XYZ file of C-alpha atoms in Angstrom:
518
model
C 19.442 -57.028 -33.467
C 16.751 -57.620 -36.087
C 16.380 -55.183 -39.015
C 13.052 -53.975 -37.702
C 14.609 -53.129 -34.331
C 17.799 -51.475 -35.682
C 16.055 -49.451 -38.352
C 15.063 -46.556 -36.096
C 18.453 -46.212 -34.263
C 20.211 -46.386 -37.618
C 18.139 -43.525 -38.993
C 18.704 -41.462 -35.858
C 22.435 -42.050 -36.146
C 22.386 -41.027 -39.823
C 20.605 -37.822 -38.854
C 23.277 -37.188 -36.210
C 26.079 -37.746 -38.740
C 24.554 -35.304 -41.231
C 23.987 -32.733 -38.496
C 27.577 -32.982 -37.154
C 29.104 -32.731 -40.641
C 26.896 -29.744 -41.494
C 27.699 -27.943 -38.224
C 31.418 -28.517 -38.637
C 31.364 -27.133 -42.177
C 29.265 -24.167 -41.076
C 31.684 -23.324 -38.266
C 34.585 -23.708 -40.653
C 33.172 -21.446 -43.392
C 31.115 -18.898 -41.484
C 33.528 -17.879 -38.737
C 35.859 -14.987 -39.615
C 38.489 -16.368 -37.309
C 38.876 -20.054 -37.788
C 37.345 -21.688 -34.700
C 38.065 -25.198 -35.930
C 40.329 -26.750 -38.518
C 43.037 -24.162 -38.057
C 45.860 -26.684 -37.868
C 45.358 -28.207 -41.325
C 42.487 -26.314 -43.029
C 42.688 -28.148 -46.365
C 42.576 -31.573 -44.747
C 39.756 -30.468 -42.451
C 37.665 -29.090 -45.337
C 38.210 -32.117 -47.568
C 37.531 -34.609 -44.757
C 34.330 -32.977 -43.470
C 32.970 -32.404 -47.006
C 33.615 -36.003 -47.964
C 32.087 -37.163 -44.684
C 28.922 -35.160 -45.367
C 28.655 -36.635 -48.864
C 29.223 -40.129 -47.496
C 26.527 -39.762 -44.829
C 24.022 -38.479 -47.388
C 24.619 -41.503 -49.614
C 24.409 -43.854 -46.629
C 21.136 -42.317 -45.461
C 19.680 -42.604 -48.974
C 20.535 -46.310 -48.984
C 18.819 -46.771 -45.611
C 15.613 -45.083 -46.783
C 15.476 -46.848 -50.173
C 14.147 -50.381 -50.452
C 16.072 -51.028 -53.664
C 19.335 -49.644 -52.333
C 19.212 -51.326 -48.935
C 22.756 -51.823 -47.652
C 24.307 -55.299 -47.293
C 25.041 -56.736 -43.858
C 28.668 -55.643 -43.704
C 27.858 -52.020 -44.590
C 26.932 -50.979 -41.043
C 30.199 -52.130 -39.371
C 32.196 -50.660 -42.254
C 30.393 -47.319 -41.925
C 31.159 -47.142 -38.203
C 34.822 -47.935 -38.778
C 34.982 -45.229 -41.457
C 33.287 -42.796 -39.048
C 36.007 -43.388 -36.441
C 38.758 -42.956 -39.018
C 37.164 -39.819 -40.506
C 36.668 -38.248 -37.095
C 40.301 -39.164 -36.325
C 41.319 -37.116 -39.351
C 39.031 -34.270 -38.240
C 40.627 -34.306 -34.773
C 44.057 -34.374 -36.377
C 43.250 -31.446 -38.701
C 41.889 -29.512 -35.720
C 45.127 -29.809 -33.772
C 44.767 -33.112 -31.955
C 43.196 -33.717 -28.593
C 43.716 -30.124 -27.563
C 41.146 -29.038 -30.166
C 38.325 -30.601 -28.159
C 36.683 -32.553 -31.013
C 37.835 -35.946 -29.721
C 34.706 -36.067 -27.552
C 32.696 -36.712 -30.755
C 34.200 -40.189 -30.798
C 32.141 -41.008 -27.694
C 28.960 -40.734 -29.765
C 30.429 -43.026 -32.428
C 31.398 -45.571 -29.790
C 27.923 -45.428 -28.206
C 26.208 -45.761 -31.602
C 28.502 -48.652 -32.554
C 27.571 -50.594 -29.418
C 23.863 -49.977 -30.009
C 23.939 -51.014 -33.656
C 26.511 -53.813 -33.563
C 26.856 -55.237 -30.026
C 29.306 -57.778 -28.695
C 32.823 -57.935 -30.056
C 32.097 -55.596 -32.932
C 30.992 -52.907 -30.482
C 34.187 -53.295 -28.462
C 36.132 -53.187 -31.742
C 34.790 -49.681 -32.373
C 35.834 -48.660 -28.832
C 39.316 -50.130 -29.352
C 39.683 -48.369 -32.704
C 38.625 -45.048 -31.149
C 41.132 -45.589 -28.301
C 43.961 -46.264 -30.732
C 42.992 -43.152 -32.683
C 43.223 -40.795 -29.685
C 46.422 -42.468 -28.472
C 47.999 -41.962 -31.905
C 46.903 -38.325 -31.925
C 48.405 -37.647 -28.504
C 51.633 -39.511 -29.400
C 51.943 -37.678 -32.741
C 51.434 -34.185 -31.345
C 53.697 -34.981 -28.386
C 56.516 -35.722 -30.805
C 55.742 -32.602 -32.848
C 55.832 -30.274 -29.847
C 59.022 -31.781 -28.487
C 57.700 -33.282 -25.249
C 60.341 -35.059 -23.259
C 58.188 -38.201 -22.953
C 55.876 -38.731 -25.957
C 54.611 -41.926 -24.298
C 52.879 -39.913 -21.550
C 49.386 -40.839 -22.826
C 47.341 -39.852 -19.785
C 44.563 -37.973 -21.609
C 44.316 -40.610 -24.346
C 44.241 -43.353 -21.738
C 41.417 -41.707 -19.863
C 39.474 -41.319 -23.107
C 40.139 -44.968 -23.925
C 38.804 -46.019 -20.535
C 35.752 -43.832 -21.167
C 35.240 -45.454 -24.567
C 35.238 -48.975 -23.130
C 33.034 -47.992 -20.169
C 30.567 -46.404 -22.543
C 30.634 -49.586 -24.630
C 29.988 -51.772 -21.598
C 27.198 -49.584 -20.214
C 25.502 -49.099 -23.592
C 25.558 -52.830 -24.331
C 24.012 -53.624 -20.944
C 21.305 -51.027 -21.459
C 20.701 -52.161 -25.048
C 20.376 -55.804 -23.990
C 17.866 -54.876 -21.305
C 15.905 -52.775 -23.776
C 16.004 -55.596 -26.301
C 14.637 -58.061 -23.754
C 11.955 -55.562 -22.774
C 11.019 -55.052 -26.418
C 10.878 -58.804 -26.961
C 8.588 -59.254 -23.965
C 6.448 -56.300 -25.065
C 6.245 -57.708 -28.611
C 5.152 -61.136 -27.375
C 2.598 -59.536 -25.066
C 1.361 -57.359 -27.917
C 0.893 -60.437 -30.091
C -1.007 -62.173 -27.286
C -3.194 -59.102 -26.743
C -3.881 -58.743 -30.469
C -4.744 -62.426 -30.671
C -7.075 -62.089 -27.689
C -8.702 -58.974 -29.184
C -9.231 -60.760 -32.508
C -10.756 -63.718 -30.658
C -13.053 -61.431 -28.674
C -14.130 -59.630 -31.845
C -14.961 -62.921 -33.537
C -16.889 -64.182 -30.517
C -18.877 -60.969 -30.101
C -19.522 -60.701 -33.849
C -20.874 -64.261 -34.045
C -22.965 -64.067 -30.881
C -26.695 -64.419 -31.367
C -27.133 -62.124 -28.391
C -27.082 -58.457 -29.341
C -24.410 -56.460 -27.502
C -24.124 -52.660 -27.393
C -21.895 -50.314 -25.406
C -23.090 -46.781 -24.640
C -21.882 -43.860 -22.506
C -23.591 -41.644 -19.940
C -25.157 -39.568 -22.747
C -26.722 -42.776 -24.120
C -24.560 -42.534 -27.234
C -23.827 -45.986 -28.667
C -20.076 -46.565 -29.014
C -19.973 -50.222 -30.081
C -22.498 -52.686 -31.447
C -22.274 -56.236 -32.785
C -24.110 -57.501 -35.925
C -26.861 -59.202 -33.888
C -27.770 -55.903 -32.209
C -27.714 -54.123 -35.581
C -29.992 -56.843 -36.927
C -32.624 -56.135 -34.262
C -32.776 -52.484 -35.333
C -32.150 -53.154 -39.052
C -29.465 -50.445 -39.122
C -25.907 -49.900 -37.835
C -26.231 -48.541 -34.309
C -22.712 -47.198 -33.693
C -22.856 -43.430 -33.201
C -26.617 -43.315 -32.762
C -28.572 -42.434 -29.647
C -29.925 -45.299 -27.579
C -33.622 -45.923 -28.458
C -36.113 -44.397 -26.050
C -37.460 -47.768 -24.915
C -33.955 -48.904 -23.909
C -33.232 -45.547 -22.207
C -36.351 -46.009 -20.092
C -35.383 -49.559 -19.154
C -31.831 -48.424 -18.366
C -33.178 -45.841 -15.929
C -35.393 -48.467 -14.301
C -32.387 -50.775 -14.035
C -30.389 -48.044 -12.288
C -33.167 -47.672 -9.732
C -33.823 -51.411 -9.255
C -30.972 -53.539 -10.713
C -32.433 -56.874 -9.597
C -35.983 -56.314 -10.855
C -36.936 -58.184 -14.043
C -38.196 -56.041 -16.918
C -40.723 -56.846 -19.591
C -39.607 -57.631 -23.176
C -39.840 -54.971 -25.856
C -40.174 -54.877 -29.637
C -37.626 -52.475 -31.131
C -39.401 -52.333 -34.498
C -42.494 -53.719 -36.141
C -40.605 -56.424 -38.016
C -38.208 -57.392 -35.222
C -38.917 -60.062 -32.612
C -39.483 -59.298 -28.969
C -36.234 -58.902 -27.072
C -35.310 -58.778 -23.417
C -32.716 -56.225 -22.317
C -30.118 -56.825 -19.596
C -27.650 -54.162 -18.477
C -24.203 -54.298 -16.896
C -21.607 -51.670 -15.964
C -18.366 -51.558 -17.952
C -15.612 -49.768 -16.036
C -12.646 -49.038 -18.328
C -10.730 -47.028 -15.721
C -11.179 -43.639 -17.401
C -14.862 -43.574 -18.339
C -18.099 -45.150 -17.178
C -19.785 -47.195 -19.879
C -22.774 -49.523 -19.873
C -23.324 -52.816 -21.652
C -26.748 -53.863 -22.858
C -27.461 -57.447 -23.902
C -30.438 -57.978 -26.214
C -31.827 -61.510 -26.240
C -34.462 -62.759 -28.661
C -37.202 -64.075 -26.353
C -38.648 -66.170 -29.161
C -35.344 -67.976 -29.586
C -35.100 -68.637 -25.853
C -38.648 -69.949 -25.888
C -37.807 -72.027 -28.938
C -34.870 -73.650 -27.168
C -37.087 -74.428 -24.177
C -39.729 -75.892 -26.472
C -37.103 -77.954 -28.252
C -36.212 -79.508 -24.914
C -39.887 -80.157 -24.288
C -40.226 -81.665 -27.752
C -37.296 -83.962 -27.120
C -38.965 -85.191 -23.936
C -42.290 -85.381 -25.765
C -40.706 -87.429 -28.559
C -39.319 -89.977 -26.127
C -42.637 -90.127 -24.283
C -44.761 -90.331 -27.436
C -42.654 -93.128 -28.878
C -43.284 -95.132 -25.714
C -46.988 -94.342 -25.465
C -47.844 -94.684 -29.150
C -47.577 -98.453 -29.085
C -49.425 -98.758 -25.752
C -52.292 -96.495 -26.858
C -52.675 -97.640 -30.450
C -53.135 -101.280 -29.541
C -56.238 -100.586 -27.380
C -57.503 -98.139 -30.007
C -57.206 -100.818 -32.671
C -59.093 -103.240 -30.494
C -61.837 -100.666 -29.805
C -62.107 -99.803 -33.500
C -62.336 -103.477 -34.441
C -64.969 -104.116 -31.757
C -67.117 -101.250 -33.011
C -67.029 -102.696 -36.525
C -68.226 -106.077 -35.195
C -70.944 -104.485 -33.107
C -72.110 -102.385 -36.038
C -72.842 -105.535 -38.043
C -75.394 -106.733 -35.464
C -76.943 -103.391 -34.551
C -80.545 -102.911 -35.495
C -81.382 -99.678 -33.703
C -80.271 -96.422 -35.346
C -79.435 -94.934 -31.919
C -76.895 -97.654 -31.269
C -75.300 -97.127 -34.686
C -75.031 -93.412 -33.912
C -73.232 -94.147 -30.666
C -70.840 -96.471 -32.431
C -70.173 -93.719 -34.973
C -69.216 -91.359 -32.129
C -66.826 -93.998 -30.795
C -65.223 -94.438 -34.217
C -64.813 -90.665 -34.687
C -63.086 -90.230 -31.348
C -60.872 -93.242 -31.968
C -59.885 -91.684 -35.275
C -59.221 -88.322 -33.601
C -57.025 -89.840 -30.879
C -55.123 -91.823 -33.486
C -54.617 -88.617 -35.503
C -53.275 -86.799 -32.448
C -50.788 -89.621 -31.860
C -49.666 -89.467 -35.507
C -49.240 -85.667 -35.353
C -47.201 -85.862 -32.169
C -44.971 -88.555 -33.633
C -44.503 -86.560 -36.845
C -43.638 -83.484 -34.784
C -40.968 -85.285 -32.779
C -39.501 -86.941 -35.899
C -39.441 -83.800 -38.039
C -36.287 -83.833 -40.224
C -33.725 -81.021 -40.133
C -34.471 -78.123 -42.456
C -32.601 -78.098 -45.785
C -32.745 -74.404 -46.619
C -32.167 -73.325 -50.204
C -32.517 -70.088 -52.122
C -35.372 -69.902 -54.639
C -37.973 -67.601 -56.209
C -40.970 -67.440 -53.876
C -43.492 -66.670 -56.641
C -43.199 -70.152 -58.180
C -43.780 -71.870 -54.835
C -46.814 -69.759 -53.938
C -48.224 -70.283 -57.437
C -47.828 -74.017 -56.944
C -49.718 -73.897 -53.624
C -52.630 -71.795 -54.929
C -52.975 -73.932 -58.078
C -53.177 -77.005 -55.847
C -56.127 -75.479 -53.956
C -57.826 -74.532 -57.215
C -57.513 -78.126 -58.343
C -59.192 -79.204 -55.102
C -62.279 -77.174 -55.980
C -61.569 -73.754 -54.480
C -62.523 -71.138 -57.115
C -60.067 -68.402 -58.060
C -62.321 -65.666 -56.729
C -62.022 -67.183 -53.230
C -58.233 -67.665 -53.339
C -56.003 -65.287 -55.179
C -52.258 -64.625 -55.276
C -51.261 -60.983 -55.064
C -47.895 -60.059 -56.585
C -46.027 -57.318 -54.740
C -42.355 -57.810 -55.665
C -41.301 -59.598 -58.833
C -38.196 -61.759 -58.607
C -38.318 -61.977 -54.793
C -36.094 -64.739 -53.438
C -36.146 -66.408 -50.015
C -33.897 -68.878 -48.227
C -36.149 -71.617 -46.863
C -36.763 -75.330 -46.972
C -39.064 -75.564 -50.012
C -41.249 -78.425 -48.760
C -41.605 -76.838 -45.324
C -42.603 -73.484 -46.824
C -45.283 -75.235 -48.879
C -46.483 -76.994 -45.700
C -46.693 -73.712 -43.765
C -48.545 -71.749 -46.466
C -50.874 -74.682 -47.206
C -51.730 -75.003 -43.503
C -52.443 -71.266 -43.170
C -54.739 -71.309 -46.206
C -56.554 -74.367 -44.857
C -57.064 -72.702 -41.458
C -58.461 -69.603 -43.175
C -61.070 -71.624 -45.068
C -61.893 -73.778 -42.014
C -62.457 -70.879 -39.610
C -63.313 -67.954 -41.905
C -66.847 -68.993 -42.769
C -68.604 -70.186 -45.925
C -68.005 -66.957 -47.856
C -64.403 -66.514 -46.760
C -61.981 -65.116 -49.322
C -58.258 -65.672 -48.894
C -55.435 -63.534 -50.297
C -51.839 -64.748 -50.440
C -49.358 -61.887 -50.912
C -45.610 -61.431 -50.743
C -43.142 -58.577 -50.807
C -40.149 -56.973 -49.115
C -40.086 -54.739 -46.042
C -38.978 -51.235 -47.124
C -36.644 -50.711 -44.138
C -35.232 -54.135 -43.268
C -35.367 -55.442 -46.882
C -36.515 -58.796 -45.485
C -38.897 -60.923 -47.607
C -42.383 -61.528 -46.222
C -45.375 -63.702 -47.127
C -48.907 -63.081 -45.821
C -52.079 -65.141 -45.789
C -55.140 -62.970 -45.055
C -58.866 -63.656 -45.028
C -62.024 -61.577 -44.646
C -63.720 -63.971 -42.237
C -64.906 -63.570 -38.681
C -61.413 -63.076 -37.268
C -59.968 -64.481 -34.069
C -61.167 -63.450 -30.578
C -58.675 -61.416 -28.601
C -58.459 -63.947 -25.771
C -57.717 -66.750 -28.244
C -55.135 -64.739 -30.231
C -52.704 -64.781 -27.296
C -52.622 -68.614 -27.354
C -52.688 -69.299 -31.107
C -49.188 -70.763 -31.304
C -49.325 -72.835 -28.134
C -49.327 -76.610 -28.700
C -52.666 -78.422 -28.193
C -54.600 -75.156 -27.906
C -57.616 -75.169 -30.217
C -61.045 -73.553 -30.494
C -62.309 -76.252 -32.863
C -64.026 -79.415 -31.712
C -62.227 -81.471 -34.344
C -58.776 -79.898 -34.127
C -55.781 -80.994 -32.102
C -54.100 -77.575 -31.648
C -50.827 -78.478 -33.358
C -51.261 -76.848 -36.784
C -50.115 -73.297 -36.029
C -47.580 -74.536 -33.502
C -45.960 -76.739 -36.156
C -46.023 -73.842 -38.646
C -44.154 -71.565 -36.257
C -41.660 -74.323 -35.441
C -40.966 -74.825 -39.142
C -40.461 -71.066 -39.592
C -38.082 -70.846 -36.656
C -36.123 -73.816 -38.012
C -35.581 -71.698 -41.155
C -34.717 -68.564 -39.107
C -38.040 -66.944 -39.991
C -40.881 -65.593 -37.858
C -44.627 -66.199 -38.056
C -46.941 -63.599 -36.464
C -50.668 -62.981 -36.289
C -52.208 -59.614 -37.165
C -55.818 -58.491 -36.758
C -56.968 -57.652 -40.302
C -60.376 -56.116 -39.338
C -62.278 -57.898 -40.713
C -60.649 -61.288 -40.769
C -57.203 -62.462 -39.777
C -53.770 -62.105 -41.276
C -50.680 -64.248 -40.708
C -47.317 -62.807 -41.765
C -44.231 -64.934 -42.360
C -41.026 -62.831 -42.275
C -38.010 -64.653 -43.737
C -34.330 -64.127 -43.085
C -32.322 -62.227 -45.680
C -31.672 -64.559 -48.656
C -27.947 -63.698 -48.585
C -27.614 -64.876 -45.007
C -26.010 -68.272 -44.506
C -27.738 -70.230 -41.767
C -25.679 -71.462 -38.805
C-alpha cells in the first residue's frame, strides 16, 4: 500500500490505540473496586502507561514531516502492540478477564496496514499469545490437562479468519481506489481540456439558470460585454431573445449589438441538463467575423479568377490604348480627339480596377506590432500638408497622450490615408477633416476617428459603404472602404461609419495592445 493510501488508516489506528490505552487507565484508576488489572495491578499499570506513552510518540511521528517513521516502524509497532496487549491480558487474569478480544482489532489493523505474510504474522503472534496465556493459567490453577487449549484455539481460528477476510476486503478496496484514481485523473484531464477549449474559443459561451443569472462565461463572451459576466443578470436583449427561442426554437433571430463599441453578434441557445438543475447555454458569434470568413473565401476565388483574367483583359486594353494613341496623331477634328480621350480614360479606369483587384488578392499577411499611435498619425497628417492641404483643413486632435495600439504600421497608415482622401474627395471644396484618437472609457480599447464637416453620406448609401465594388462616384471602383475594413479585420480591429451631422465620421476601434493575436 502506498504512503498516501495508508496514511489515513494509520492515523485512525493511532487514534484507536490512544483511546484504548486511555480507557484502560481510566477504568483502572477511577473504579473503587478494580474492574480490570486485579491479577497483577503493578504490571497492568506500568504496561498500559507505557503503551499510552508509546502511542503518543508514534502518533507524533506520523503527523510530523521531519519525524516520519522509517519503513520497518509500522510492522514493529504492530508486533509491540500484540506483545503489550498480551501483557495486559496476562495482568488482567488471562483469557478469563475478557480483554483478549482487543487482539482482534490489532490483527485486523495489521492486515490492513501490512498485508500478505506480514499480516498473517500478526495473526500468528496473537494466536501464540492467547495460547500461552491459556496454557500458563491452566498450569497455575492446577488443571488436569493444561494442553486443553479450546478457547485459545477458537480465538486463533478467529484471528486467521479475520486476517483472510480483511485482506480480501482491503485488496478489493485497493483495486477500487486505483480504478477511481485513474478515472479521476482522466476526468480532471478532460475537464482541463474542456476549460482550455472553451477559454480559447472565439465564440462567446455563457451558462445561465432559470432566473437568468449567469453562472459561467468564457473570455470571448466577457470581451463582447467588456466586463466579467459571471454572477450578473443576463442582458435584457438576450433575455428577450431567449424567450422568443423558447416559443419558436427553430426561428432565426436578428443579430444584436451588446454595447456601442462591440460588434454585432448572433445569439444561439441550447438546453443544458445537468440532472439536478435546468440550465441554458447561449453561444454568441461575431457576425462580422463570420462575414469576414465568407468574404475571405470569395477573395480566394476572386484571386484565382483575377489572375487568370488579368492577362486576357490587359492585352486587349493595351492594344486599344495603343490604337487610340495612333489615331490621335491623325485626328484633325476636336470632337474626335474628345472621343479618343474618353476611350483612354475608361481604359485607364479598367486597368486600375484590375490592379486593385490583384493587389487585394495578393495582400500580404499583417505583421502587427505595438507602437505609439500619435507618431503614425502625425506622419500621415504631415504627408497631406506636404501635398498642399493647409493645416486649417486637416488637423490632428490629441485626446490621450502615450496611447499605444497593436497594428501593422504600414496598413494603419494606408487605412487612415484612405479615409482622409475619401473625406476630401466627397466632402466638398470647403471640407475640413479632423483626425482624433483616444481610449474608450469602459472597454479601454484604443480608437482612431476621421471626421469631416462635409455633405455627409445618404442613408441608403451608408448601408452599402463597405461592400466591394459599391461606389457613388463616377471615377471610383468601390474597393477603397472595403479594403480598409479588410485591413482592420486582419489586425483584429473594427471600422464603422457614424453620421456626424454635418459630415461623416469613421471610427477605427483597435484590439487591446496587450492582446497577442492568434
